[in-house]
Coordinates of C-alpha atoms in Angstrom, one line a residue:
Chain A
M1 CA 8.9 -28.0 0.3
K2 CA 9.2 -25.9 3.4
V3 CA 7.5 -22.5 3.6
L4 CA 8.5 -19.7 6.0
V5 CA 5.8 -17.3 7.1
A6 CA 6.8 -14.0 8.9
V7 CA 4.2 -12.7 11.3
K8 CA 4.0 -9.4 13.3
R9 CA 2.3 -8.4 16.5
V10 CA 0.4 -5.2 16.1
V11 CA -2.2 -3.1 17.8
D12 CA -5.6 -4.7 17.0
Y13 CA -7.2 -3.2 13.9
N14 CA -10.3 -2.3 15.9
I15 CA -8.4 -0.1 18.4
R16 CA -8.0 3.6 17.8
P17 CA -4.3 4.3 18.8
R18 CA -3.5 6.9 21.6
I19 CA -0.5 9.1 21.5
K20 CA 1.7 9.5 24.5
A21 CA 1.3 12.8 26.4
D22 CA 4.8 14.0 25.3
G23 CA 4.1 13.2 21.6
S24 CA 7.1 10.9 21.4
D25 CA 5.3 7.8 20.2
V26 CA 2.0 5.8 20.1
D27 CA 1.1 4.5 23.6
I28 CA 0.6 0.7 23.3
A29 CA 0.8 -0.1 27.0
G30 CA -2.2 -2.2 28.0
V31 CA -3.7 -2.1 24.4
K32 CA -5.1 -5.2 22.8
M33 CA -2.5 -6.7 20.4
S34 CA -3.1 -9.1 17.6
I35 CA -1.5 -10.8 14.7
N36 CA -1.3 -8.4 11.8
P37 CA -4.3 -9.2 9.5
F38 CA -2.2 -9.5 6.4
D39 CA 0.1 -12.0 8.2
E40 CA -2.9 -14.1 9.1
I41 CA -3.7 -14.3 5.4
A42 CA -0.1 -15.4 4.8
V43 CA -0.4 -18.2 7.4
E44 CA -3.7 -19.3 5.8
E45 CA -2.1 -19.5 2.4
A46 CA 0.7 -21.6 3.7
L47 CA -1.9 -23.9 5.2
R48 CA -3.7 -24.2 1.9
L49 CA -0.5 -24.9 0.0
K50 CA 0.1 -27.8 2.5
E51 CA -3.4 -29.1 2.1
R52 CA -2.8 -29.1 -1.7
G53 CA 0.3 -31.2 -1.1
V54 CA 2.7 -28.5 -2.3
V55 CA 4.2 -27.7 1.0
T56 CA 5.4 -30.2 3.6
E57 CA 6.3 -28.0 6.5
I58 CA 5.2 -24.5 7.7
V59 CA 7.6 -22.5 9.9
A60 CA 6.2 -19.2 11.3
V61 CA 8.7 -16.6 12.6
T62 CA 8.3 -13.3 14.4
I63 CA 10.8 -10.8 15.7
G64 CA 10.5 -8.8 18.9
T65 CA 10.2 -9.3 22.7
A66 CA 8.9 -12.4 24.6
A67 CA 5.5 -10.8 24.4
C68 CA 5.3 -11.7 20.7
Q69 CA 4.9 -15.4 21.6
D70 CA 1.2 -14.9 21.5
V71 CA 1.1 -14.4 17.7
L72 CA 3.3 -17.5 17.3
R73 CA 0.7 -19.4 19.4
H74 CA -2.0 -18.1 17.0
A75 CA 0.0 -19.3 14.0
L76 CA 0.4 -22.7 15.7
A77 CA -3.3 -22.9 16.5
M78 CA -4.0 -22.2 12.8
G79 CA -1.8 -25.1 11.9
A80 CA 1.8 -24.0 11.6
D81 CA 4.2 -26.9 12.2
R82 CA 7.0 -25.0 14.0
V83 CA 7.6 -21.5 15.2
I84 CA 10.6 -19.3 15.9
L85 CA 10.9 -16.2 18.0
L86 CA 13.8 -14.0 17.0
E87 CA 14.2 -12.2 20.3
S88 CA 15.2 -8.6 20.0
D89 CA 14.7 -5.4 22.1
L90 CA 15.6 -3.1 19.2
E91 CA 13.1 -0.8 17.7
L92 CA 12.4 -2.7 14.5
Q93 CA 12.1 -1.2 11.1
P94 CA 11.6 -2.9 7.7
L95 CA 15.3 -3.0 6.6
G96 CA 16.4 -4.4 10.0
V97 CA 13.6 -7.0 9.9
A98 CA 14.4 -8.0 6.4
K99 CA 18.1 -8.6 7.3
L100 CA 17.1 -10.7 10.3
L101 CA 14.6 -12.7 8.3
K102 CA 17.4 -13.2 5.7
A103 CA 19.5 -14.9 8.5
V104 CA 16.5 -17.2 9.2
V105 CA 16.1 -18.0 5.5
D106 CA 19.9 -18.9 5.3
K107 CA 19.3 -21.3 8.3
E108 CA 16.0 -22.8 7.3
Q109 CA 16.4 -22.8 3.5
P110 CA 12.6 -22.5 2.7
G111 CA 11.3 -22.9 -0.9
L112 CA 8.9 -20.0 -0.4
V113 CA 8.7 -17.1 2.1
I114 CA 5.2 -15.5 2.5
L115 CA 4.6 -12.3 4.4
G116 CA 1.7 -9.8 4.7
K117 CA 1.8 -7.0 2.2
Q118 CA 2.0 -4.4 5.0
A119 CA 1.7 -4.1 8.8
I120 CA -1.3 -2.0 9.9
D121 CA 0.7 -0.1 12.4
D122 CA 3.7 1.4 10.4
D123 CA 1.9 1.0 7.1
A124 CA 5.3 0.7 5.4
G125 CA 4.7 -2.2 3.0
Q126 CA 8.5 -2.8 2.5
T127 CA 9.7 -5.9 4.3
G128 CA 8.9 -8.6 1.7
Q129 CA 10.4 -6.7 -1.1
M130 CA 13.5 -5.9 1.0
L131 CA 13.9 -9.6 2.0
S132 CA 13.5 -10.6 -1.6
A133 CA 16.3 -8.2 -2.6
L134 CA 18.6 -9.5 0.0
M135 CA 18.0 -13.1 -1.1
N136 CA 18.4 -12.0 -4.8
A137 CA 15.1 -13.8 -5.3
G138 CA 12.0 -13.0 -7.4
Q139 CA 9.2 -11.2 -5.6
G140 CA 5.4 -11.4 -5.9
A141 CA 4.1 -8.5 -3.9
F142 CA 0.3 -7.9 -3.3
A143 CA -0.6 -11.4 -4.2
S144 CA -4.2 -12.4 -4.8
S145 CA -3.4 -15.9 -6.1
I146 CA -0.5 -18.3 -5.8
T147 CA 0.1 -21.5 -7.7
V148 CA 3.2 -23.6 -7.3
A149 CA 4.4 -26.1 -9.9
D150 CA 7.6 -27.2 -11.6
G151 CA 9.9 -25.2 -9.4
E152 CA 8.0 -22.0 -10.0
A153 CA 5.5 -19.9 -8.2
V154 CA 2.9 -18.2 -10.4
V155 CA 1.5 -15.2 -8.6
V156 CA -1.4 -13.0 -9.6
R157 CA -0.7 -9.5 -8.2
E158 CA -3.1 -6.7 -7.4
V159 CA -1.9 -3.5 -9.2
D160 CA -3.4 -0.1 -10.0
G161 CA -6.0 -0.7 -12.7
G162 CA -6.1 -4.5 -12.7
T163 CA -3.9 -7.5 -12.1
E164 CA -0.5 -8.7 -13.2
T165 CA 0.7 -12.3 -13.3
V166 CA 4.4 -13.1 -12.8
A167 CA 6.3 -16.4 -12.6
L168 CA 9.0 -16.7 -10.0
Q169 CA 11.8 -19.3 -9.7
L170 CA 11.9 -20.9 -6.2
P171 CA 12.9 -19.8 -3.7
A172 CA 10.8 -16.7 -4.0
V173 CA 9.2 -14.1 -1.7
I174 CA 5.5 -13.4 -1.8
T175 CA 3.4 -10.8 0.1
A176 CA -0.2 -11.4 0.7
D177 CA -3.0 -9.0 -0.3
L178 CA -6.4 -9.0 1.4
R179 CA -7.8 -10.9 -1.7
L180 CA -5.6 -13.9 -1.3
N181 CA -7.9 -15.8 1.0
E182 CA -10.2 -15.8 4.0
P183 CA -8.3 -17.0 7.1
R184 CA -9.9 -19.8 9.0
F185 CA -11.2 -19.4 12.6
V186 CA -9.0 -20.8 15.3
K187 CA -10.8 -23.4 17.3
L188 CA -10.4 -23.5 21.1
P189 CA -9.0 -27.0 21.3
N190 CA -6.4 -26.0 18.7
L191 CA -5.5 -23.0 20.8
M192 CA -5.1 -25.2 23.9
M193 CA -2.9 -27.5 22.0
A194 CA -0.8 -24.6 20.7
K195 CA -0.1 -23.5 24.2
K196 CA 1.7 -26.8 24.9
K197 CA 4.0 -26.6 21.8
S198 CA 7.5 -25.3 22.2
I199 CA 8.7 -22.0 20.8
E200 CA 12.3 -22.0 19.4
T201 CA 14.0 -18.9 20.5
I202 CA 17.0 -17.3 18.8
F203 CA 18.6 -14.2 20.1
A204 CA 18.8 -11.6 17.3
A205 CA 22.0 -10.2 18.8
D206 CA 23.7 -13.6 18.2
L207 CA 23.1 -13.4 14.5
G208 CA 25.7 -10.7 13.8
V209 CA 23.2 -8.7 11.8
D210 CA 23.1 -4.9 11.8
A211 CA 19.4 -4.4 12.4
A212 CA 19.7 -0.9 14.1
P213 CA 17.0 1.6 13.1
R214 CA 17.9 4.0 10.4
L215 CA 14.9 6.3 10.9
K216 CA 14.7 8.4 14.1
L217 CA 11.1 8.9 15.3
L218 CA 10.9 12.6 16.2
K219 CA 7.2 12.9 16.8
A220 CA 3.8 11.3 16.8
A221 CA 0.7 13.5 16.4
E222 CA -2.9 13.2 15.7
P223 CA -4.0 14.6 12.3
A224 CA -6.1 17.7 12.3
E225 CA -9.7 16.7 13.1
R226 CA -12.1 17.2 10.3
K227 CA -15.1 19.1 11.5
A228 CA -18.5 17.5 11.0
G229 CA -20.6 19.6 8.6
I230 CA -24.3 19.9 8.4
K231 CA -27.2 17.6 7.6
V232 CA -29.3 18.6 4.6
A233 CA -33.0 17.8 4.4
N234 CA -33.2 16.7 0.8
V235 CA -31.5 16.4 -2.6
A236 CA -32.5 19.9 -3.7
E237 CA -30.7 21.4 -0.6
L238 CA -27.7 19.2 -1.2
V239 CA -27.4 20.5 -4.8
S240 CA -27.6 24.1 -3.7
K241 CA -25.0 23.6 -1.0
L242 CA -22.6 21.9 -3.5
R243 CA -23.1 24.9 -5.9
E244 CA -22.4 27.4 -3.1
A245 CA -19.2 25.4 -2.3
G246 CA -18.2 25.6 -5.9
V247 CA -17.6 21.9 -6.4
I248 CA -20.3 21.4 -9.0
G249 CA -21.1 23.6 -12.1
Chain B
M1 CA 24.1 15.7 -6.4
S2 CA 20.5 15.5 -7.7
V3 CA 17.2 14.0 -7.1
L4 CA 16.0 11.0 -9.3
V5 CA 12.3 10.6 -9.8
L6 CA 10.9 7.3 -11.2
A7 CA 8.2 8.3 -13.7
E8 CA 5.0 6.4 -14.4
H9 CA 3.1 6.7 -17.7
D10 CA 0.4 5.1 -19.7
G11 CA 2.4 4.7 -22.8
K12 CA 1.4 8.1 -24.1
Q13 CA 2.0 10.6 -21.3
I14 CA 3.4 11.0 -17.8
K15 CA 0.8 10.3 -15.1
K16 CA -0.4 13.2 -12.9
A17 CA 0.9 11.5 -9.8
T18 CA 4.5 11.8 -11.2
R19 CA 4.0 15.5 -11.8
Q20 CA 3.0 15.8 -8.1
A21 CA 6.1 13.8 -7.2
I22 CA 8.3 16.2 -9.1
T23 CA 6.8 19.0 -7.0
A24 CA 7.8 17.0 -3.9
A25 CA 11.3 16.6 -5.3
G26 CA 11.7 20.3 -5.4
A27 CA 12.1 20.3 -1.6
W28 CA 15.9 19.5 -2.1
N29 CA 16.5 22.6 -4.3
T30 CA 18.8 20.6 -6.5
P31 CA 18.5 19.4 -10.2
I32 CA 15.7 16.8 -10.7
H33 CA 16.2 14.0 -13.2
L34 CA 13.2 12.0 -14.4
V35 CA 13.7 8.3 -15.4
V36 CA 11.3 7.0 -18.0
L37 CA 11.3 3.3 -18.7
G38 CA 9.3 1.1 -21.0
H39 CA 9.2 0.0 -24.6
G40 CA 8.6 2.6 -27.3
V41 CA 8.6 5.5 -24.9
D42 CA 9.7 8.4 -27.2
T43 CA 6.4 10.2 -26.9
V44 CA 6.4 9.8 -23.2
A45 CA 10.0 11.0 -22.8
A46 CA 9.1 14.1 -24.9
D47 CA 6.1 14.7 -22.5
A48 CA 8.4 14.2 -19.5
A49 CA 11.0 16.6 -20.9
A50 CA 8.5 19.5 -21.0
I51 CA 7.6 19.2 -17.2
A52 CA 8.6 22.3 -15.3
G53 CA 11.3 21.6 -12.7
V54 CA 12.8 18.6 -14.5
S55 CA 16.4 19.3 -15.7
E56 CA 17.1 16.0 -17.5
V57 CA 15.1 13.0 -18.7
I58 CA 16.7 9.6 -18.7
R59 CA 15.0 7.3 -21.3
V60 CA 15.4 3.6 -20.8
D61 CA 13.8 1.8 -23.8
A62 CA 13.9 -2.0 -24.0
E63 CA 11.5 -4.8 -25.0
S64 CA 12.0 -6.4 -21.6
L65 CA 10.6 -3.2 -20.0
Q66 CA 7.2 -3.4 -21.8
Y67 CA 5.8 -4.6 -18.5
P68 CA 8.6 -3.6 -16.0
L69 CA 9.2 -6.1 -13.2
A70 CA 10.3 -4.7 -9.8
E71 CA 13.4 -6.9 -10.1
D72 CA 14.5 -5.1 -13.3
V73 CA 13.4 -1.6 -12.2
A74 CA 15.4 -2.0 -8.9
A75 CA 18.5 -3.2 -10.8
L76 CA 18.3 -0.2 -13.1
L77 CA 17.9 2.3 -10.2
L78 CA 20.7 0.7 -8.4
E79 CA 23.0 1.4 -11.4
L80 CA 21.9 5.0 -11.5
A81 CA 21.9 5.6 -7.7
P82 CA 25.6 6.7 -7.2
K83 CA 24.8 10.0 -9.0
Y84 CA 21.9 10.9 -6.7
Q85 CA 21.1 11.9 -3.1
V86 CA 17.4 11.1 -3.3
I87 CA 15.4 8.5 -5.3
L88 CA 11.7 9.3 -5.2
A89 CA 8.4 8.2 -6.8
A90 CA 4.7 8.6 -6.3
N91 CA 3.3 6.0 -3.9
S92 CA 1.7 3.8 -6.6
A93 CA 1.5 0.0 -6.8
A94 CA 4.5 -0.1 -9.1
A95 CA 6.7 2.2 -6.9
K96 CA 5.6 0.3 -3.7
N97 CA 6.8 -2.8 -5.4
A98 CA 10.2 -1.6 -6.7
L99 CA 11.5 1.0 -4.3
P100 CA 11.8 -1.1 -1.1
R101 CA 13.9 -3.5 -3.3
V102 CA 16.2 -0.6 -4.4
A103 CA 16.5 0.6 -0.7
A104 CA 17.6 -2.9 0.5
L105 CA 20.1 -3.3 -2.3
L106 CA 21.6 0.1 -1.3
D107 CA 21.4 -0.8 2.4
V108 CA 19.3 2.3 3.2
A109 CA 15.9 2.7 4.9
M110 CA 12.9 3.6 2.8
I111 CA 10.2 6.1 3.8
S112 CA 6.8 5.3 2.4
D113 CA 3.9 7.5 1.5
V114 CA 5.4 10.8 2.7
I115 CA 2.9 13.7 3.0
T116 CA 5.2 16.5 4.0
I117 CA 9.0 17.0 3.6
T118 CA 9.9 19.3 6.5
A119 CA 13.7 19.2 6.0
P120 CA 16.0 17.4 3.5
A121 CA 15.8 14.2 5.5
T122 CA 12.8 14.8 7.8
Y123 CA 9.4 13.6 6.7
V124 CA 5.8 13.4 7.9
R125 CA 3.9 10.2 7.0
P126 CA 0.7 8.7 8.2
T127 CA 0.7 5.4 10.2
Y128 CA -2.1 3.4 11.9
A129 CA -4.4 3.9 8.9
G130 CA -3.9 7.7 9.0
S131 CA -4.8 7.9 12.7
V132 CA -1.3 9.0 13.6
L133 CA 1.1 11.4 11.8
T134 CA 4.6 10.3 12.4
T135 CA 7.6 12.6 11.9
V136 CA 10.8 10.7 11.1
E137 CA 14.4 11.6 10.3
S138 CA 16.5 9.4 8.1
I139 CA 20.2 9.0 9.1
D140 CA 21.1 7.5 5.6
A141 CA 23.3 9.4 3.1
L142 CA 20.9 8.4 0.3
Q143 CA 17.1 8.9 0.7
V144 CA 14.7 6.5 -0.9
L145 CA 11.0 7.5 -0.6
T146 CA 7.6 7.4 -2.0
V147 CA 5.3 10.4 -1.7
R148 CA 1.5 10.6 -1.4
A149 CA 0.8 12.4 -4.7
T150 CA -2.4 14.1 -3.5
S151 CA -0.4 16.0 -0.9
F152 CA 1.5 17.9 -3.6
E153 CA 0.5 20.2 -6.5
A154 CA 1.1 18.8 -10.0
A155 CA 4.1 20.4 -11.9
C156 CA 3.0 22.1 -15.1
N157 CA 4.9 22.5 -18.4
S158 CA 7.8 24.7 -19.5
A159 CA 10.5 24.7 -22.2
P160 CA 11.7 21.1 -22.9
V161 CA 15.0 19.9 -21.5
S162 CA 17.3 17.2 -23.0
I163 CA 16.6 13.5 -23.1
V164 CA 19.5 11.1 -22.6
S165 CA 19.3 7.4 -23.3
H166 CA 20.4 4.7 -20.9
A167 CA 20.7 1.0 -21.7
A168 CA 18.6 -1.5 -19.9
Q169 CA 20.3 -4.3 -18.1
A170 CA 19.7 -8.0 -18.8
A171 CA 16.4 -9.2 -17.2
H172 CA 16.5 -10.7 -13.7
S173 CA 16.8 -14.5 -14.0
Q174 CA 14.4 -15.3 -11.2
A175 CA 11.2 -13.6 -12.4
R176 CA 9.3 -13.2 -15.6
F177 CA 6.2 -11.4 -16.7
V178 CA 3.3 -13.7 -17.7
S179 CA 0.2 -11.6 -18.4
A180 CA -1.8 -8.5 -17.2
T181 CA -5.5 -7.7 -17.1
H182 CA -6.7 -4.1 -17.0
T183 CA -10.1 -2.9 -15.8
V184 CA -11.6 -1.2 -18.9
S185 CA -13.3 2.0 -18.0
D186 CA -14.1 5.3 -19.7
R187 CA -14.2 7.0 -16.2
P188 CA -11.2 9.2 -15.0
E189 CA -8.4 7.5 -13.0
L190 CA -9.4 7.1 -9.4
A191 CA -6.3 8.5 -7.8
S192 CA -6.4 11.8 -9.8
A193 CA -10.1 12.4 -10.4
R194 CA -11.6 15.8 -9.5
V195 CA -14.8 14.0 -8.3
V196 CA -15.0 10.6 -6.8
I197 CA -18.3 8.7 -6.0
T198 CA -17.8 5.7 -3.7
G199 CA -20.3 3.0 -3.0
G200 CA -20.6 0.6 -0.1
R201 CA -22.1 -2.9 0.3
P202 CA -25.7 -1.7 0.6
L203 CA -25.6 -1.1 -3.2
E204 CA -25.3 -4.9 -3.8
T205 CA -25.8 -5.9 -7.4
R206 CA -27.1 -2.4 -8.3
F207 CA -23.6 -1.0 -7.7
D208 CA -23.0 0.0 -11.3
A209 CA -26.6 0.8 -12.2
I210 CA -26.9 3.4 -9.3
L211 CA -23.5 4.9 -9.4
N212 CA -22.6 5.0 -13.2
P213 CA -25.3 7.7 -14.2
L214 CA -24.2 10.0 -11.4
A215 CA -20.5 9.4 -12.2
A216 CA -21.2 10.1 -15.9
Q217 CA -23.0 13.3 -15.0
L218 CA -20.1 14.6 -12.8
N219 CA -17.3 13.1 -14.9
A220 CA -16.3 11.3 -11.7
A221 CA -14.3 8.3 -10.9
I222 CA -16.0 5.4 -9.0
G223 CA -14.6 4.0 -5.8
A224 CA -15.7 1.2 -3.5
T225 CA -15.4 0.2 0.1
R226 CA -13.7 -3.0 1.1
A227 CA -17.1 -4.5 2.0
A228 CA -18.4 -3.8 -1.5
V229 CA -15.2 -5.3 -3.1
D230 CA -15.2 -8.4 -0.8
A231 CA -18.8 -9.0 -1.7
G232 CA -17.9 -8.9 -5.3
Y233 CA -20.0 -5.9 -6.3
A234 CA -16.9 -3.9 -7.5
P235 CA -13.4 -4.9 -8.6
N236 CA -10.5 -4.7 -6.2
D237 CA -8.7 -1.9 -7.8
L238 CA -11.6 0.5 -7.0
Q239 CA -11.0 0.1 -3.3
V240 CA -10.5 3.4 -1.4
G241 CA -8.7 3.2 1.9
Q242 CA -5.7 2.2 4.0
T243 CA -5.0 -0.8 1.7
G244 CA -6.5 0.5 -1.5
T245 CA -6.1 3.8 -3.2
V246 CA -5.8 7.1 -1.3
V247 CA -7.8 9.9 -3.0
A248 CA -8.2 13.6 -2.2
P249 CA -10.6 15.0 -4.8
E250 CA -12.5 18.2 -4.7
L251 CA -15.7 16.4 -4.2
Y252 CA -16.1 13.0 -2.6
I253 CA -19.6 11.4 -2.5
A254 CA -20.0 8.4 -0.3
A255 CA -23.1 6.4 -0.8
G256 CA -23.9 3.6 1.6
V257 CA -20.5 3.9 3.3
S258 CA -20.4 3.5 7.1
G259 CA -17.0 5.2 7.5
A260 CA -14.6 2.7 9.1
A261 CA -11.2 4.1 10.0
Q262 CA -9.6 2.0 7.3
H263 CA -11.8 3.7 4.7
L264 CA -11.5 7.2 6.1
A265 CA -7.7 6.8 5.8
G266 CA -8.2 6.8 2.0
M267 CA -10.4 9.8 1.6
K268 CA -10.5 12.2 4.5
D269 CA -8.3 14.8 2.8
S270 CA -11.0 15.4 0.2
K271 CA -12.0 19.0 -0.1
V272 CA -15.8 18.5 0.2
I273 CA -17.3 15.3 1.5
V274 CA -20.9 14.3 1.0
A275 CA -22.4 11.3 2.7
I276 CA -25.7 9.6 1.8
N277 CA -26.7 7.0 4.3
L278 CA -29.8 5.7 5.9
D279 CA -28.1 5.3 9.3
P280 CA -28.0 8.8 10.9
D281 CA -25.3 7.5 13.4
A282 CA -22.9 6.2 10.7
A283 CA -19.3 7.4 11.4
I284 CA -19.1 8.8 7.9
F285 CA -21.3 11.8 9.0
Q286 CA -18.6 12.8 11.4
V287 CA -16.3 13.8 8.5
A288 CA -19.0 14.8 5.9
D289 CA -19.4 18.4 5.1
F290 CA -22.9 17.7 3.8
G291 CA -24.8 14.7 5.1
L292 CA -28.1 13.4 3.7
V293 CA -29.9 10.8 5.8
A294 CA -31.9 9.0 3.0
D295 CA -32.3 5.8 1.1
L296 CA -29.5 5.9 -1.5
F297 CA -31.6 4.0 -4.0
E298 CA -33.8 7.0 -4.1
A299 CA -31.4 9.8 -3.3
V300 CA -28.6 9.0 -5.8
P301 CA -30.9 8.8 -8.8
A302 CA -32.7 11.9 -7.6
L303 CA -29.3 13.7 -7.3
T304 CA -28.4 12.5 -10.8
A305 CA -31.8 13.8 -12.2
A306 CA -31.4 17.1 -10.4
L307 CA -28.0 17.6 -12.1
V308 CA -29.2 16.5 -15.5
A309 CA -32.1 19.0 -15.2
E310 CA -29.6 21.9 -14.7

């Protein structure tokens, strides 16, 4: 079975984003970029499914400018067999991304598609569910465990107040929660090897998909700073301050 | 045209987050319909019908909806959609699962975790773990969105409105429910508790032993940092932050929490924040109203004892 993994290039999770002086957007010029952490978990899970003999080929795909090649190299270094860059200059939003991924699914015919549950830049958490809808497939969002057997993927999902297990006919779409696995470290020789592998490039414009943004970004702003308060000397002072603030009886 | 709100319930009553979503739905100044789905939901529908601002309750009762799957919820909302200009829900795990599917089937964008509705199609929502507030305008005729419940007041009750029944569709052929596990707790629900006490990794195996007595004393919900969850000291559904639950209680007590941006994203709108940490330079002190530099293994029991003595 072939598995398709979608990965996104985002501002590294350790970086505090800056906003452009005119408030039009986040300024990502010269900022350290990395593979979205949830997508790294998705790649890791594909590798584990291959190591268990369930999956025969792992294809990683990303959508964006040529700069996104670095996250594909990262996926290759982790162990992906093949990578595809869907080149696009458009401002990408989840619906457009889902439609473009659907075109790749039609071409590649994977048995399973794994994505991260959300990207840490837009925090939308939509793309996997949207892709699943477009494929009319079953969806296993926020997965913390995946078992594939007898043409079904059994997925344990993290939900409010516990977990839920669903069984999905293949092909299905799954989005990875933090709990799914611990991604492996990329070894330097693998990274060097990944640099030599070829990246298949498809021009998104050639796919005949309407991926134009539906949301207009009007403004980006910093939230109001929360003022630091005071340090109290001991528990007794803390209790009296909390009583003054009216938050304890 | 009206607004359709997807209700969440516990089998007995409508959740507070849905009441908060109803207040958000008031931004359109048009009738609000509340769809209640499940199995054996007469009591819940009656509770829903009494919420102020709701003008009609749509009850969908079917055995297949005992544990509703996103595939089936989305198909149902797709069927109801032509009568509405907005489909909205509180940003819970269930809504995050189902609503993007609805949006894609309707070929419209979705707007997640809205904190302010500034105009009928203009929204403010946090991005980059709450480090950026983004204002977006949707160009779609139909709006599909989730709202951050804690950013809106909960709607109270008024005279009951009518309940109409709607038939469920056949279950989706590609997905089936297998089982569910629920964390059993006598504490209030994390997302809507008035007081939340969160523990970090330093608590280690004494996580429950240290936090439970204080939580019991304050009738508080217990939260956890990602580090505490990853280390296995607390279950995953207690995680507060960018990828866990977002809370905004009146009182938030962080014990042994360093205050990473991903954690602050889930709690910095709390009214009063207390930090108890041995490290005076911990980032949590930059947002705490009251900070106590102390060993939490002494300070938390001392705080519990001080409150018991009152």
